[in-house]
Short mmCIF file of C-alpha atoms and ligand atoms in Angstrom, two decimals:
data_model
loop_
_atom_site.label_atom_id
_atom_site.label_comp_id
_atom_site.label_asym_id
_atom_site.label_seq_id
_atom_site.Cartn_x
_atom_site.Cartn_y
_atom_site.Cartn_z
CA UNK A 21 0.00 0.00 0.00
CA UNK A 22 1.48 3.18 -1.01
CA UNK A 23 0.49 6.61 0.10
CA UNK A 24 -0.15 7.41 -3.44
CA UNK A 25 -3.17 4.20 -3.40
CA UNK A 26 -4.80 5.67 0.06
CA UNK A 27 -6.49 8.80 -0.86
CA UNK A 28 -6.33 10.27 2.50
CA UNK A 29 -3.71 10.70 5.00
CA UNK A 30 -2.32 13.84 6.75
CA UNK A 31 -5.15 13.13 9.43
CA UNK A 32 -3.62 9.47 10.42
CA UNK A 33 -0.31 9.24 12.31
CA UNK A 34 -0.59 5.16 12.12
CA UNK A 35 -0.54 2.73 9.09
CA UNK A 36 -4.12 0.68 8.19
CA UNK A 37 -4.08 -2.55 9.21
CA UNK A 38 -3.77 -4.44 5.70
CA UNK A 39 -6.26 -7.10 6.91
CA UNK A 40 -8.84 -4.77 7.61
CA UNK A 41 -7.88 -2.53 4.21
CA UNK A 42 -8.40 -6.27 2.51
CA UNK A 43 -11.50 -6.79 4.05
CA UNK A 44 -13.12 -3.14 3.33
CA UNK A 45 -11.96 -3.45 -0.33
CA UNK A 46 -14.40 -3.92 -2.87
CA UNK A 47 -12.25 -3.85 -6.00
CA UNK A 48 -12.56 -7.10 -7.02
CA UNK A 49 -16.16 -6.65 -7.12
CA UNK A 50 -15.64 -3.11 -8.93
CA UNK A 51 -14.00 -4.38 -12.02
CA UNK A 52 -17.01 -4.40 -14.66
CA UNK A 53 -17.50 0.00 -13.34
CA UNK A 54 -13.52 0.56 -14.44
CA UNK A 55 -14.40 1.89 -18.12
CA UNK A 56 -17.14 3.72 -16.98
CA UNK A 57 -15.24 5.27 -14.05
CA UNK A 58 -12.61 6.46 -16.30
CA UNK A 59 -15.64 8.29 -18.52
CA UNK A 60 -16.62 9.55 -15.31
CA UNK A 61 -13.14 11.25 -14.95
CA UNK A 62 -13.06 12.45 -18.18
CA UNK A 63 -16.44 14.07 -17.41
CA UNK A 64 -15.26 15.70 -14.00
CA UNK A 65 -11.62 16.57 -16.30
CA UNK A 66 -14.28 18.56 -18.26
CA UNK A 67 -16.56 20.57 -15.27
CA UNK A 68 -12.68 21.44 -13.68
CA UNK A 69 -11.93 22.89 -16.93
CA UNK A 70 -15.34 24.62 -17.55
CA UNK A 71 -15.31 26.27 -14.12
CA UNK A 72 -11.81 27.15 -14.50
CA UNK A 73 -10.46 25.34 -12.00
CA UNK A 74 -8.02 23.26 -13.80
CA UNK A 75 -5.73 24.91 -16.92
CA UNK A 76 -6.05 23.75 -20.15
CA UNK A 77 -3.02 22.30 -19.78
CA UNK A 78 -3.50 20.59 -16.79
CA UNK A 79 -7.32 19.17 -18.45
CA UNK A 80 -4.94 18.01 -21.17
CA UNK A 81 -2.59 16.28 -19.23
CA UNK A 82 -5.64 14.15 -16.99
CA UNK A 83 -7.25 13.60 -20.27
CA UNK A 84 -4.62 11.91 -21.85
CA UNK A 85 -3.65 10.14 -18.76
CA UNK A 86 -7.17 8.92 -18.45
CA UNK A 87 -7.21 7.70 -22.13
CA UNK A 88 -4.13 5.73 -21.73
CA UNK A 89 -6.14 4.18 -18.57
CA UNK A 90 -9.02 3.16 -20.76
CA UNK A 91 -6.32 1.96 -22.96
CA UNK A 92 -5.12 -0.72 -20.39
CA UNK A 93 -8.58 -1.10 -19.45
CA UNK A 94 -9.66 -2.22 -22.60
CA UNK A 95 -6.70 -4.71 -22.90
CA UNK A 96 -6.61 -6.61 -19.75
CA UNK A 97 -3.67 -4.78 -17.98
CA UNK A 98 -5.34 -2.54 -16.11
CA UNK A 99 -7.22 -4.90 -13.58
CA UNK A 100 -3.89 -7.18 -12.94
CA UNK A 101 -2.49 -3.59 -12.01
CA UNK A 102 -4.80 -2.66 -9.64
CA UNK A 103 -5.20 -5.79 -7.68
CA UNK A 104 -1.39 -5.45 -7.00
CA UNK A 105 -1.81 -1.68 -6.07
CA UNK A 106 -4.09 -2.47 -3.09
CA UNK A 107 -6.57 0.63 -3.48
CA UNK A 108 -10.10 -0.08 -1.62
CA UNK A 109 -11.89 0.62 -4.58
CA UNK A 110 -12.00 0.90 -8.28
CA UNK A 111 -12.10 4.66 -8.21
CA UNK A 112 -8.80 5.20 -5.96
CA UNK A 113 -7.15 2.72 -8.32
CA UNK A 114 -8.09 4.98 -11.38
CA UNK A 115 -7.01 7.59 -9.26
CA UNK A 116 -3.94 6.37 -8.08
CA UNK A 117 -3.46 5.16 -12.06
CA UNK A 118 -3.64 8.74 -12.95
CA UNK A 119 -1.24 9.94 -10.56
CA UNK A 120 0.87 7.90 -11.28
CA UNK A 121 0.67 8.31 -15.52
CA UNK A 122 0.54 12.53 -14.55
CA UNK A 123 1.98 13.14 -11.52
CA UNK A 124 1.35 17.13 -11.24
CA UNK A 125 -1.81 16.76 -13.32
CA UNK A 126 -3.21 14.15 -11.59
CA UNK A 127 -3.29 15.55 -8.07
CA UNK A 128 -5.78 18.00 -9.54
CA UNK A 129 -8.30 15.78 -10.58
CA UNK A 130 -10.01 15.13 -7.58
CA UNK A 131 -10.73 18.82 -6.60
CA UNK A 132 -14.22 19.68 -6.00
CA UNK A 133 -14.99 16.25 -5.84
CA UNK A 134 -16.05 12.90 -3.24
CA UNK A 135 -15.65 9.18 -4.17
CA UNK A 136 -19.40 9.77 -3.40
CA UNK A 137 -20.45 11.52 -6.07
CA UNK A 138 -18.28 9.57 -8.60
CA UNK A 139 -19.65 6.14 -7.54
CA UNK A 140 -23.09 7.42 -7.66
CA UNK A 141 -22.37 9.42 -11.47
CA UNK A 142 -20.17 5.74 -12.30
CA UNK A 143 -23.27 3.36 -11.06
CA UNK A 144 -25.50 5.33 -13.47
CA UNK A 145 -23.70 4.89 -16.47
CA UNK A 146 -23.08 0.77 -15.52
CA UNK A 147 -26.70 0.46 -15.08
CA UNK A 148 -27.29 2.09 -18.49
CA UNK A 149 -25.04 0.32 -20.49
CA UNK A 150 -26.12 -3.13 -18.36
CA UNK A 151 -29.70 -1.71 -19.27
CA UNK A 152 -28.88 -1.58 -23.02
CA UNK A 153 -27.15 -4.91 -23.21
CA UNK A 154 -30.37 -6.13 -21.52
CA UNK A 155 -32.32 -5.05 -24.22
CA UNK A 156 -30.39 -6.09 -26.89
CA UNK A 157 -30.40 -9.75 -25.36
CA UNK A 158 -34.20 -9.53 -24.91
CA UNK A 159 -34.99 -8.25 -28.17
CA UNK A 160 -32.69 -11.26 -29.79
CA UNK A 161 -34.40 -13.91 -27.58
CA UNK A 162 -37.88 -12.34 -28.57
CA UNK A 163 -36.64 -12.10 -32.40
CA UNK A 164 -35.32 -15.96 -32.29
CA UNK A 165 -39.09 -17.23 -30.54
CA UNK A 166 -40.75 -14.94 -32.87
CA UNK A 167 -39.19 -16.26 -36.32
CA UNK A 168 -39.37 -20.00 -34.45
CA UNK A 169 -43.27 -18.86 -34.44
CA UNK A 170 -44.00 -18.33 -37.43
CA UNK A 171 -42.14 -21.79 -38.73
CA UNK A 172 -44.43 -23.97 -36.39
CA UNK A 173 -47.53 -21.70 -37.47
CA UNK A 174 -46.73 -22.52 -41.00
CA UNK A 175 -46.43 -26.51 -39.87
CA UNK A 176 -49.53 -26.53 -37.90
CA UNK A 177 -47.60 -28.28 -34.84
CA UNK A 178 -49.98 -29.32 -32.00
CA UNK A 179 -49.88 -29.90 -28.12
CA UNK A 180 -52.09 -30.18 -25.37
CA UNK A 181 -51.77 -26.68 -23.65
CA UNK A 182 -51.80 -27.78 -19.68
CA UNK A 183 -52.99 -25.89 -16.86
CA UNK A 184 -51.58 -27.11 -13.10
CA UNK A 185 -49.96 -29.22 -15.39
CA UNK A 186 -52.45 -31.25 -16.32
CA UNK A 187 -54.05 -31.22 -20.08
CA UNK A 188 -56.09 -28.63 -20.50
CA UNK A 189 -56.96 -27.28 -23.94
CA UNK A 190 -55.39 -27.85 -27.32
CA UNK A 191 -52.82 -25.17 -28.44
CA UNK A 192 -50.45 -24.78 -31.13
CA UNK A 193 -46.83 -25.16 -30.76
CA UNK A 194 -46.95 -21.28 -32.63
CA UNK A 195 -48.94 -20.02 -30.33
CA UNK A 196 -46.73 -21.50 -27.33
CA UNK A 197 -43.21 -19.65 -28.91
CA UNK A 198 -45.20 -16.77 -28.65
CA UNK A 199 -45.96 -16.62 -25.28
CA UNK A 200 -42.29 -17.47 -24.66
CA UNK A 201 -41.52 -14.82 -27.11
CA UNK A 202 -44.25 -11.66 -24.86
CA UNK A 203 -41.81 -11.51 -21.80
CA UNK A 204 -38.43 -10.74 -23.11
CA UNK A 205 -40.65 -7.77 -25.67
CA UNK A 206 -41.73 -6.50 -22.40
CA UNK A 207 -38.28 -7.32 -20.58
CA UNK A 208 -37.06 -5.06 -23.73
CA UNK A 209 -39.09 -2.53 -22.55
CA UNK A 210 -38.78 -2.34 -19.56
CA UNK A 211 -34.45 -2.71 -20.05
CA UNK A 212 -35.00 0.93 -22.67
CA UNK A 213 -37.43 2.42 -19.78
CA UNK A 214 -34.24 1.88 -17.16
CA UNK A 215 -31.53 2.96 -19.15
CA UNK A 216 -33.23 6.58 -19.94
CA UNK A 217 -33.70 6.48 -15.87
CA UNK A 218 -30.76 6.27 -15.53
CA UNK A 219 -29.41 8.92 -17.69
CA UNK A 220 -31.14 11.04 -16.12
CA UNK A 221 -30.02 12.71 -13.47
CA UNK A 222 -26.33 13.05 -12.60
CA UNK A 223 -24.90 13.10 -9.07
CA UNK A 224 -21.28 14.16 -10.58
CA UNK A 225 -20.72 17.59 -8.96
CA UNK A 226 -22.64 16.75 -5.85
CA UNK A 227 -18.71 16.08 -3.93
CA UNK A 228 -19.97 14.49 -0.34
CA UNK A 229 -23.23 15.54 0.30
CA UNK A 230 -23.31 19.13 0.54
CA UNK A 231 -22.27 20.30 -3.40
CA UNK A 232 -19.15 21.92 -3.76
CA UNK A 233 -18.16 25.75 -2.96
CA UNK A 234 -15.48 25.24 -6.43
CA UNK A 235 -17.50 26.58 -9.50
CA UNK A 236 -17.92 23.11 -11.16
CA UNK A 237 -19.07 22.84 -14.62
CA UNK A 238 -22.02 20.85 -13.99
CA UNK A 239 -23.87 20.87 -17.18
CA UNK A 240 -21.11 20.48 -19.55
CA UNK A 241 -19.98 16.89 -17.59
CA UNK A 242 -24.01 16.16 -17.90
CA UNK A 243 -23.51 16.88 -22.20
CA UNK A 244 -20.10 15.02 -22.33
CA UNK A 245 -21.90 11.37 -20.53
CA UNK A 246 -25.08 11.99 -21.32
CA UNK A 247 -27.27 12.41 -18.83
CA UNK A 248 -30.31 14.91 -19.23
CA UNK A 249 -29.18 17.58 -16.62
CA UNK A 250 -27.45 17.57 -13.37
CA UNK A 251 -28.65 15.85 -10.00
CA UNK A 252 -31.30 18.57 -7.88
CA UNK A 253 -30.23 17.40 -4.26
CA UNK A 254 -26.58 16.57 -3.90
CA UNK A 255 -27.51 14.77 -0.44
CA UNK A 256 -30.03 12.17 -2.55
CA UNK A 257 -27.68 12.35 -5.49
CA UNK A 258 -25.00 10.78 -3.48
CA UNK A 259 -27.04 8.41 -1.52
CA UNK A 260 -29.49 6.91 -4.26
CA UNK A 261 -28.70 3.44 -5.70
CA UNK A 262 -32.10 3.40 -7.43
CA UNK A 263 -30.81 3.20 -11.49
CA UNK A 264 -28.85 0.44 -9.91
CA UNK A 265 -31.38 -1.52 -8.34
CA UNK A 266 -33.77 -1.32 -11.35
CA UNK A 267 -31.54 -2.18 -13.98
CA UNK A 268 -30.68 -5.23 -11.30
CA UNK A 269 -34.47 -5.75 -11.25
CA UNK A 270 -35.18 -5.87 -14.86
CA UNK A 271 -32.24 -8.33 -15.30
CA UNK A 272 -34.13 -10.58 -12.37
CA UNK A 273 -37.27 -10.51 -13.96
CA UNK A 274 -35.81 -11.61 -17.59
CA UNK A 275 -34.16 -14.01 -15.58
CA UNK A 276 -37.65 -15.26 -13.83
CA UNK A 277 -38.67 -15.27 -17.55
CA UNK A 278 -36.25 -17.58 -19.03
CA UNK A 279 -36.68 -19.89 -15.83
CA UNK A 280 -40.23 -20.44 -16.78
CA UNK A 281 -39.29 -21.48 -19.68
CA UNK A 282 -36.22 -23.44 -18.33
CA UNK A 283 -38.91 -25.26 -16.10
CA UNK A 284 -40.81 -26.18 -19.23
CA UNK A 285 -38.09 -27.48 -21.58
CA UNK A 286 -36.61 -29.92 -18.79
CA UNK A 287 -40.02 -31.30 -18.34
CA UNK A 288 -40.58 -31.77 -22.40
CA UNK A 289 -37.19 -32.99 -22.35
CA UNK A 290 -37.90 -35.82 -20.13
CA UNK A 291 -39.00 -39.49 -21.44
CA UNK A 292 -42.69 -38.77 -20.75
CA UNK A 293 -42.81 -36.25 -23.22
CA UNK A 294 -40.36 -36.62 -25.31
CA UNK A 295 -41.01 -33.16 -26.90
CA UNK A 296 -38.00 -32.00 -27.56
CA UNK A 297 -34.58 -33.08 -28.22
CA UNK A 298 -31.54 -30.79 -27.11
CA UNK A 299 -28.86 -30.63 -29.61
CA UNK A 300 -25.11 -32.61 -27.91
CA UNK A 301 -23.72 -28.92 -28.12
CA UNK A 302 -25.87 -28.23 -25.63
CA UNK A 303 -26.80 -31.58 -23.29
CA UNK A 304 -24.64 -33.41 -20.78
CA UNK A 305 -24.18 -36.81 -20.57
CA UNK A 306 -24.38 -38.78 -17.62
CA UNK A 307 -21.00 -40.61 -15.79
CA UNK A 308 -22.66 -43.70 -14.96
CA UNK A 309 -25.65 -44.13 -17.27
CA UNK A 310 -25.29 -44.23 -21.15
CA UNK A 311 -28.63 -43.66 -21.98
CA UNK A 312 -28.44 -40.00 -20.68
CA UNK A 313 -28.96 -36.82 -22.12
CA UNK A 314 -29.71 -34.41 -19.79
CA UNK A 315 -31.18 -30.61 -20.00
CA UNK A 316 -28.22 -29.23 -17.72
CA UNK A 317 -27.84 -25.94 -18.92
CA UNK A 318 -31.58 -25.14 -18.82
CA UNK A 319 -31.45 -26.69 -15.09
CA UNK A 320 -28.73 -24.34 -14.63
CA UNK A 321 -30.42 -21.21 -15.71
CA UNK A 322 -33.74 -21.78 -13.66
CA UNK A 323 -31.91 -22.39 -10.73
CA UNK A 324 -29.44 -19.29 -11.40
CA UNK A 325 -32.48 -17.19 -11.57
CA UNK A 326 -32.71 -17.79 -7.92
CA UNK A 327 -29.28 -16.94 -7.04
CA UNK A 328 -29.83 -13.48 -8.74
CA UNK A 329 -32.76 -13.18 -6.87
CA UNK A 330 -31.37 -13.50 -4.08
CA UNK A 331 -28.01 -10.92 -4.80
CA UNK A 332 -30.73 -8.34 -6.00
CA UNK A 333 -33.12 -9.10 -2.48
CA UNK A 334 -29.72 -8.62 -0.56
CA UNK A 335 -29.21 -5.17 -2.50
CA UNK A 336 -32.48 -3.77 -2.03
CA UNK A 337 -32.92 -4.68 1.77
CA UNK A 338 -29.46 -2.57 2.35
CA UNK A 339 -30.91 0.12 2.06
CA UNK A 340 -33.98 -0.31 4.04
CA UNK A 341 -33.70 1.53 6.87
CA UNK A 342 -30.47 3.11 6.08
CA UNK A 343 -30.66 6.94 6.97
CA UNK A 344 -29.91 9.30 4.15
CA UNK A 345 -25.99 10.04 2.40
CA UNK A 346 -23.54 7.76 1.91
CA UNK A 347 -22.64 5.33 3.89
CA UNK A 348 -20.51 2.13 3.58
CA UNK A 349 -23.46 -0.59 3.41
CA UNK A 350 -23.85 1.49 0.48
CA UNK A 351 -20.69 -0.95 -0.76
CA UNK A 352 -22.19 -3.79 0.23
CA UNK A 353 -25.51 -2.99 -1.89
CA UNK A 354 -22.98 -2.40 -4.89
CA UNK A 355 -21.55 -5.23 -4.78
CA UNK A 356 -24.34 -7.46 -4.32
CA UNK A 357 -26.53 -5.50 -7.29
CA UNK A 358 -23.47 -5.91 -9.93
CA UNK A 359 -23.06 -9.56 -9.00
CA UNK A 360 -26.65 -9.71 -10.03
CA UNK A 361 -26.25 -8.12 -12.84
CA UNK A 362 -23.44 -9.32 -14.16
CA UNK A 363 -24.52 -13.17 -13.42
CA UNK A 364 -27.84 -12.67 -14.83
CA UNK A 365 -25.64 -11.62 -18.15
CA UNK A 366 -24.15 -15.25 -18.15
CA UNK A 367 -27.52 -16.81 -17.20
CA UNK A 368 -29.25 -15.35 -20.27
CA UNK A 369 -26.62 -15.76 -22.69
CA UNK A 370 -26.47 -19.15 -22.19
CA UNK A 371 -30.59 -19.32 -21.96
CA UNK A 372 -30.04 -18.04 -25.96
CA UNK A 373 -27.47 -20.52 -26.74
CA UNK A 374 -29.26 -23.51 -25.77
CA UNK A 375 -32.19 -22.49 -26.72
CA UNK A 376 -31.39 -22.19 -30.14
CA UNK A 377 -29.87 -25.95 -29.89
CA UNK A 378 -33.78 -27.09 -28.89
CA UNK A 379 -35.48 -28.75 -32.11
CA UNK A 380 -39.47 -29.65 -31.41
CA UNK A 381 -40.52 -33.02 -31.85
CA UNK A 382 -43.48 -32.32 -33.94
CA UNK A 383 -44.99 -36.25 -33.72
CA UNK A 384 -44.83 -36.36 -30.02
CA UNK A 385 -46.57 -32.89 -29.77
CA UNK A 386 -49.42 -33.95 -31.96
CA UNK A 387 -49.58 -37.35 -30.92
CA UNK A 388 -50.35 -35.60 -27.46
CA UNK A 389 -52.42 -32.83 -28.72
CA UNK A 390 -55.60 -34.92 -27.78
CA UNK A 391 -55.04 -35.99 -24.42
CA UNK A 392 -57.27 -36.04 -21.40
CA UNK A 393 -60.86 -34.53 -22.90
CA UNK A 394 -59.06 -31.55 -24.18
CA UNK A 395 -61.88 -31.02 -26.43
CA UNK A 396 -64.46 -30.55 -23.23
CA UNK A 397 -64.51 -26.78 -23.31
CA UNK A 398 -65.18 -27.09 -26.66
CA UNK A 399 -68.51 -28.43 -26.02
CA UNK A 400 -69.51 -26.89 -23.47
CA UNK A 401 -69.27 -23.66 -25.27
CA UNK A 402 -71.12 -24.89 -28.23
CA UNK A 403 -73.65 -25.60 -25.46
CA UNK A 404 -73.85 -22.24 -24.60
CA UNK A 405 -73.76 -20.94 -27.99
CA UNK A 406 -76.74 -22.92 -28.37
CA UNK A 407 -78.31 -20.94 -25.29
CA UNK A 408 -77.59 -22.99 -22.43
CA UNK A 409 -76.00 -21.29 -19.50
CA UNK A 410 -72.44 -21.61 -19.02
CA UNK A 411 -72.80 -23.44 -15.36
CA UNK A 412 -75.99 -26.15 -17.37
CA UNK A 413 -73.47 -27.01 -20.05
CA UNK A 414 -70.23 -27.23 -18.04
CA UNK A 415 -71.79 -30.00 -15.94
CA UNK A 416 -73.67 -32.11 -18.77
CA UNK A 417 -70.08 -32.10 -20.52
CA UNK A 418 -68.52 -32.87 -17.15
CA UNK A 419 -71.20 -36.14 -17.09
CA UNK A 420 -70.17 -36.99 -20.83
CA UNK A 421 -66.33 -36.70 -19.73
CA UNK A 422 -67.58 -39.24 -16.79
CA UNK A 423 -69.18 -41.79 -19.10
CA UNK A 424 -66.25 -41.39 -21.91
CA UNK A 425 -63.70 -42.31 -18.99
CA UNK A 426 -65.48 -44.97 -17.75
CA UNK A 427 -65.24 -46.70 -21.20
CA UNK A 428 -61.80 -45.78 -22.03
CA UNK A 429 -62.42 -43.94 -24.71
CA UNK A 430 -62.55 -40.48 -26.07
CA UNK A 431 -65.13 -37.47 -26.25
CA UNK A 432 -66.60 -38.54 -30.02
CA UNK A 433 -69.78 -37.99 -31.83
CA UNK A 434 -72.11 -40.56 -29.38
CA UNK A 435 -70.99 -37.13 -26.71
CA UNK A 436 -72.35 -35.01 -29.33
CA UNK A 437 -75.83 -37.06 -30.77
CA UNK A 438 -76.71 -36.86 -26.34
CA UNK A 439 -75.70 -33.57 -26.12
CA UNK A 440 -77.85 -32.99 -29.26
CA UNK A 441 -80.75 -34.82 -27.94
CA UNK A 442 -80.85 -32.66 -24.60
CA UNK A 443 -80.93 -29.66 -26.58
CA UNK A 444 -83.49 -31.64 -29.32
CA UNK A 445 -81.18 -30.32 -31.97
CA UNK A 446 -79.88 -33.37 -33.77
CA UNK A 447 -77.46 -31.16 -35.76
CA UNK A 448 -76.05 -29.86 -32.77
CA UNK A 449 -71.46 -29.92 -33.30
CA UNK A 450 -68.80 -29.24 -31.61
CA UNK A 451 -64.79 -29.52 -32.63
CA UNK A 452 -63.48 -32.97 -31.50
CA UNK A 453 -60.19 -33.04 -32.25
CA UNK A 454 -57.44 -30.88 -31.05
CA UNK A 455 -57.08 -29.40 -34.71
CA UNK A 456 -60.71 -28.03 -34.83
CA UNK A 457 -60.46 -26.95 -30.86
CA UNK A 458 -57.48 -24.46 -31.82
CA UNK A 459 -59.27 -23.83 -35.42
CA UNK A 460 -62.58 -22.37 -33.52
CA UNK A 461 -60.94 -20.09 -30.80
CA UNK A 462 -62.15 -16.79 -32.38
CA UNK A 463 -61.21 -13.93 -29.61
CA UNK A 464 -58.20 -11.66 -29.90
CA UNK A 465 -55.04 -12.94 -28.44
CA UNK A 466 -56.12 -16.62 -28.73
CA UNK A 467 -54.61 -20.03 -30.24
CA UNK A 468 -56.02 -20.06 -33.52
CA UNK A 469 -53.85 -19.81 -36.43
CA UNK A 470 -55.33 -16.28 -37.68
CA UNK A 471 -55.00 -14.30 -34.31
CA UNK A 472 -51.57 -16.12 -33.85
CA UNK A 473 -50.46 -14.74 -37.21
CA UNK A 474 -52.24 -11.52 -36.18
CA UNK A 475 -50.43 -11.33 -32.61
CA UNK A 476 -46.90 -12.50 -34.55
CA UNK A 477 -47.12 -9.83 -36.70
CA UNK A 478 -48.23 -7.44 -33.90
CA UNK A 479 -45.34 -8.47 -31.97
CA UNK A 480 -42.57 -7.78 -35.04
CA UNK A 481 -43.50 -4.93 -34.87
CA UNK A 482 -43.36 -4.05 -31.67
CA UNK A 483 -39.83 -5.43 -31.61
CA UNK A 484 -38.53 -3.09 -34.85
CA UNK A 485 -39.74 -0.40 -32.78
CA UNK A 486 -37.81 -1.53 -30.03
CA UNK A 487 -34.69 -1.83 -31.36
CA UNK A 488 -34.97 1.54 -32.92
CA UNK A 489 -35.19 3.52 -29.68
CA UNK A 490 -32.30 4.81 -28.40
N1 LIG B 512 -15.52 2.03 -1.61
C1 LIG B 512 -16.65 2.89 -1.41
C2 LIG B 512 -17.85 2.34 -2.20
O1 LIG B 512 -17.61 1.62 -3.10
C3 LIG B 512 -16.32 4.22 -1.94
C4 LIG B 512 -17.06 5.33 -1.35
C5 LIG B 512 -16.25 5.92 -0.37
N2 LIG B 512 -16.81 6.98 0.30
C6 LIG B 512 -16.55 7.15 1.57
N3 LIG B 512 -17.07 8.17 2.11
N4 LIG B 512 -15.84 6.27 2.22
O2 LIG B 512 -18.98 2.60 -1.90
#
């Protein structure tokens, strides 16, 4: 530890004790905010200079010393550095970095300014960027289920569409991708909604908790990242980790997302159903048994999405009950909020991987489509379309369903002549098959193949718009 790594000392007569420096460090956890730290820098390089603070001279020297940081940032060098340097935190190794790269310079650059206010202004722009790549990710998942849509639409693949997992009502295998397909278009949203959050307002400027008495620049650091205009209340600026916690959040929920999914893919997956196969790039075989092929990496992600849950729950409840301004649980929610983050990255990259390695066993599906009286909603709303009430027809169906089970067999037209009879309309029909179940459904939104092609089309959309906004 050098004096030139701690960023304080005429104020201590006695060294740190290195175990306790070790344990109060967070750099390790700090790594993924180094590149946006150093933009921070450059931005506070430019509000010295604008409030003519700093010479040009001087703003030239930090700048340059901060791009040759980004430099070995960008390369790999920079982090093997730092852990040597011992500084507590990303932003004194940056610091110290600078310093060191412009000695005279560099002892400028942190004038009229806290380690608050920087990790506040630095969280920000992580959270956008994570934000962004969240997006991006979501819109490609959505894109791949989308165009995976539209092939099974065109195919006509069939399966019997469970509730409490149990068959339920027939569905198409379209119409299934494109429920996959709704949460990562809103996850998209919700990823562009957080990212202009958090561009927002900018805490840069704010120093401690008080503002700063030097004549700062404010707005010209706010053009040169970004953000929309400078923080109103230095003492929330500083203390706030709420771009943070919802880009975190958004990450957990596309995470929740792909676990349903996850959950659904193992079960296929399995010998029962036998609905889909999972390319060898992405199965794992067992050590014991040759038969195996097992869904690991979707096992993996569903059960990731509760480790993230858990680093963003940890995050959040910091801060409950934590009085206002900055203090050093504030650490403790930053490192448990990037973890989140930066796992959930892995967890959905890999979601898209092996999901792309899933092919659909279109005979199993169909072969299934017709299980357990799937078809019994059917008739009990031709009932009613025939002017029975909804609670008359559910329970003559449910009588048919009894009779039909009791000889093994399924719902066929014998259900339909006595449902006839009852009504004394002999031509009284009804779809029996899974095919004409999913071919009737007429309201917006449902499985037949015209809304699905309605709702696919609604949802392309919606995704070109999506990637166009900024
Ligand atoms: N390592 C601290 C963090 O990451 C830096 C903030 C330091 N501020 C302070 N007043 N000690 O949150």
């Amino acid at each position: 530890m050098t004096s030139q790594t701690l960023q304080w000392g005429g104020r201590f007569r006695g060294a740190a004790d290195p175990e306790l420096l070790a344990f109060g460090s967070s750099l390790e956890d700090d790594l993924p905010l180094a590149a946006f730290d150093a933009r921070c820098s450059q931005a506070h390089v430019c509000a010295l200079a604008g409030g003519g603070i700093i010479d040009e001279q001087t703003a030239d020297a930090l700048r340059a010393a901060l791009d040759a940081v980004v430099c070995e940032i960008g390369d790999g060098s920079f982090a093997a550095a730092a852990r040597s340097g011992g500084a507590e935190d990303i932003h004194g190794a940056i610091d110290a970095r600078v310093r060191e790269l412009a000695p005279v310079a560099g002892a400028r650059l942190h004038a009229g300014r806290s380690r608050n206010d920087q990790v506040a202004t630095t969280l920000c722009l992580y959270a956008a960027a994570r934000a962004q790549a969240g997006k991006n990710r979501c819109l490609a998942i959505a894109q791949r289920l989308l165009e995976r849509a539209r092939q099974e639409l065109a195919a006509g693949t069939l399966l019997a569409g469970t509730t409490h997992g149990q068959p339920a009502q027939p569905i198409s295998l379209a119409f299934w991708l494109a429920a996959a397909a709704e949460p990562f278009a809103r996850a998209a949203r919700a990823f562009a909604t957080v990212a202009a959050e958090a561009m927002h307002s900018m805490p840069l400027g704010s120093a401690a908790l008080a503002g700063s008495s030097l004549p700062l620049d404010r707005r010209a650091a706010a053009n040169l990242l970004g953000f929309a205009e400078p923080s109103r209340n230095a003492l929330d600026a500083i203390g706030t980790r709420d771009a943070l916690l919802d880009c975190a959040h958004a990450w957990v929920r596309a995470c929740a997302s792909a676990s349903r999914i996850c959950a659904e893919l193992v079960v296929w997956a399995g010998g029962p159903f036998g609905y889909v196969r999972i390319g060898d790039a992405s199965s794992t075989g067992s050590s014991l048994m040759p038969q195996k092929r097992n869904p690991d990496i979707f096992e993996l992600v569903r059960g990731g999405a509760h480790e993230v849950t858990a680093a963003y729950t940890g995050a959040l409840t910091t801060l409950i009950g934590l009085p206002l301004s900055y203090h050093r649980d504030l650490q403790q929610c930053k490192r448990l909020a990037i973890g989140c983050i930066e796992r959930a990255m892995s967890l959905l990259d890999a979601f898209a991987r092996a999901l792309d390695d899933v092919t659909f066993v279109a005979e199993k599906m169909n072969a299934a489509a017709n299980d357990g009286y799937v078809v019994a909603t059917d008739l009990a709303e031709a009932l009613v379309a025939s002017g029975l009430d909804a609670r008359q027809a559910h329970s003559l169906v449910g009588a048919r369903v009894c009779l039909a089970e009791e000889a093994r067999r399924a719902l066929d037209a014998s259900d339909l002549q006595a449902l006839g009879a009852t009504l004394d309309n002999p031509a009284f029909s009804a779809p029996l098959d899974a095919a004409a179940s999913v071919a009737a459904k007429r309201t917006e939104g449902s499985t037949s193949p015209v809304c699905v092609a309605r709702a696919l089309d609604a949802l392309a959309e919606e995704l070109a718009a999506l990637e166009h906004l900024p």
